[in-house]
Amino acid sequence: MAKKSKIAQNEKRKATVERYALRRAELKEILRNPTSTEAERRAAVDELRRQPRDASATRVRNRDSVDGRPRGHLRKFGLSRVRMRAQAHAGHLPGVTKSSW
């Protein structure tokens, strides 16, 4: 189980990313657009730098939805590999069966 403070910090990051997502997308589009002037680009870069670090989506960590384990995360299930295996063996994941040969 991950520390509650780490899980809470990650949730705070998710909220920050959501709050700044639209403006970040607009600024990045200005940088990507070949018709934007040098002054517009410089202003966009300056504004991106003024935003908090946690406004970037890459700062959010994928964690197990049950216990917050940060490693071995499987996106399809939202669980870590350890939790996914345990729940699959217990029959709690619909459509997932233990393979045998």
PDB file of N, CA, C and O in Angstrom, residues 1-2 5 7 10 15 23 26 34 55 59 68 73 75 80-81 86 88 91 95:
ATOM      1  N   MET A   1       0.844  -1.187   0.000  1.00  0.00           N
ATOM      2  CA  MET A   1       0.000   0.000   0.000  1.00  0.00           C
ATOM      3  C   MET A   1       0.885   1.245   0.000  1.00  0.00           C
ATOM      4  O   MET A   1       1.817   1.340   0.776  1.00  0.00           O
ATOM      5  N   ALA A   2       0.579   2.155  -0.889  1.00  0.00           N
ATOM      6  CA  ALA A   2       1.338   3.404  -0.971  1.00  0.00           C
ATOM      7  C   ALA A   2       0.963   4.323   0.188  1.00  0.00           C
ATOM      8  O   ALA A   2      -0.117   4.210   0.775  1.00  0.00           O
ATOM      9  N   SER A   5      -0.013  10.122   1.710  1.00  0.00           N
ATOM     10  CA  SER A   5       0.452  11.429   1.247  1.00  0.00           C
ATOM     11  C   SER A   5       0.821  11.395  -0.237  1.00  0.00           C
ATOM     12  O   SER A   5       0.580  12.360  -0.963  1.00  0.00           O
ATOM     13  N   ILE A   7      -0.498   9.351  -2.515  1.00  0.00           N
ATOM     14  CA  ILE A   7      -1.755   9.238  -3.249  1.00  0.00           C
ATOM     15  C   ILE A   7      -2.446  10.598  -3.304  1.00  0.00           C
ATOM     16  O   ILE A   7      -2.935  11.031  -4.358  1.00  0.00           O
ATOM     17  N   ASN A  10      -0.721  12.942  -5.735  1.00  0.00           N
ATOM     18  CA  ASN A  10      -1.036  12.592  -7.120  1.00  0.00           C
ATOM     19  C   ASN A  10      -2.429  13.099  -7.501  1.00  0.00           C
ATOM     20  O   ASN A  10      -2.640  13.560  -8.617  1.00  0.00           O
ATOM     21  N   ALA A  15      -5.816  17.315 -10.401  1.00  0.00           N
ATOM     22  CA  ALA A  15      -6.679  18.496 -10.397  1.00  0.00           C
ATOM     23  C   ALA A  15      -5.983  19.682 -11.063  1.00  0.00           C
ATOM     24  O   ALA A  15      -6.602  20.445 -11.817  1.00  0.00           O
ATOM     25  N   ARG A  23      -5.684  25.876 -21.343  1.00  0.00           N
ATOM     26  CA  ARG A  23      -4.738  26.958 -21.636  1.00  0.00           C
ATOM     27  C   ARG A  23      -3.416  26.410 -22.159  1.00  0.00           C
ATOM     28  O   ARG A  23      -2.819  26.962 -23.074  1.00  0.00           O
ATOM     29  N   GLU A  26      -3.818  25.557 -25.776  1.00  0.00           N
ATOM     30  CA  GLU A  26      -3.804  26.756 -26.622  1.00  0.00           C
ATOM     31  C   GLU A  26      -2.367  27.253 -26.840  1.00  0.00           C
ATOM     32  O   GLU A  26      -1.988  27.608 -27.952  1.00  0.00           O
ATOM     33  N   PRO A  34       2.996  27.166 -37.625  1.00  0.00           N
ATOM     34  CA  PRO A  34       4.101  27.825 -38.343  1.00  0.00           C
ATOM     35  C   PRO A  34       3.814  29.279 -38.701  1.00  0.00           C
ATOM     36  O   PRO A  34       4.735  30.035 -39.005  1.00  0.00           O
ATOM     37  N   ALA A  55       1.242  21.329 -13.654  1.00  0.00           N
ATOM     38  CA  ALA A  55       0.221  21.538 -14.678  1.00  0.00           C
ATOM     39  C   ALA A  55       0.476  20.640 -15.892  1.00  0.00           C
ATOM     40  O   ALA A  55      -0.404  20.464 -16.726  1.00  0.00           O
ATOM     41  N   ARG A  59       3.452  14.740 -15.244  1.00  0.00           N
ATOM     42  CA  ARG A  59       3.779  14.667 -13.822  1.00  0.00           C
ATOM     43  C   ARG A  59       2.832  13.739 -13.053  1.00  0.00           C
ATOM     44  O   ARG A  59       3.109  13.370 -11.926  1.00  0.00           O
ATOM     45  N   GLY A  68      -3.037   2.090  -4.507  1.00  0.00           N
ATOM     46  CA  GLY A  68      -2.130   3.167  -4.869  1.00  0.00           C
ATOM     47  C   GLY A  68      -0.735   2.730  -5.257  1.00  0.00           C
ATOM     48  O   GLY A  68       0.161   3.562  -5.365  1.00  0.00           O
ATOM     49  N   HIS A  73       1.562  -1.025 -13.192  1.00  0.00           N
ATOM     50  CA  HIS A  73       0.186  -0.602 -13.424  1.00  0.00           C
ATOM     51  C   HIS A  73      -0.293  -1.094 -14.783  1.00  0.00           C
ATOM     52  O   HIS A  73       0.386  -0.936 -15.796  1.00  0.00           O
ATOM     53  N   ARG A  75      -3.137  -0.476 -17.453  1.00  0.00           N
ATOM     54  CA  ARG A  75      -4.143   0.530 -17.791  1.00  0.00           C
ATOM     55  C   ARG A  75      -5.522  -0.075 -18.021  1.00  0.00           C
ATOM     56  O   ARG A  75      -6.531   0.512 -17.663  1.00  0.00           O
ATOM     57  N   SER A  80      -2.654  -2.714 -10.288  1.00  0.00           N
ATOM     58  CA  SER A  80      -1.275  -3.168 -10.421  1.00  0.00           C
ATOM     59  C   SER A  80      -1.293  -4.644 -10.791  1.00  0.00           C
ATOM     60  O   SER A  80      -2.306  -5.328 -10.647  1.00  0.00           O
ATOM     61  N   ARG A  81      -0.164  -5.137 -11.253  1.00  0.00           N
ATOM     62  CA  ARG A  81      -0.087  -6.536 -11.668  1.00  0.00           C
ATOM     63  C   ARG A  81      -0.389  -7.483 -10.519  1.00  0.00           C
ATOM     64  O   ARG A  81      -1.039  -8.514 -10.706  1.00  0.00           O
ATOM     65  N   ALA A  86      -4.473 -11.229  -8.156  1.00  0.00           N
ATOM     66  CA  ALA A  86      -5.263 -11.691  -7.019  1.00  0.00           C
ATOM     67  C   ALA A  86      -6.762 -11.618  -7.324  1.00  0.00           C
ATOM     68  O   ALA A  86      -7.518 -12.552  -7.006  1.00  0.00           O
ATOM     69  N   ALA A  88      -8.164 -11.616 -10.311  1.00  0.00           N
ATOM     70  CA  ALA A  88      -8.500 -12.555 -11.376  1.00  0.00           C
ATOM     71  C   ALA A  88      -8.653 -13.967 -10.820  1.00  0.00           C
ATOM     72  O   ALA A  88      -9.578 -14.687 -11.189  1.00  0.00           O
ATOM     73  N   GLY A  91     -11.884 -14.344  -9.123  1.00  0.00           N
ATOM     74  CA  GLY A  91     -13.044 -14.279 -10.002  1.00  0.00           C
ATOM     75  C   GLY A  91     -13.772 -12.950  -9.948  1.00  0.00           C
ATOM     76  O   GLY A  91     -14.948 -12.864 -10.291  1.00  0.00           O
ATOM     77  N   GLY A  95     -14.772 -11.734 -17.353  1.00  0.00           N
ATOM     78  CA  GLY A  95     -14.125 -12.057 -18.619  1.00  0.00           C
ATOM     79  C   GLY A  95     -12.672 -12.461 -18.484  1.00  0.00           C
ATOM     80  O   GLY A  95     -12.038 -12.799 -19.481  1.00  0.00           O
TER      81      GLY A  95
END
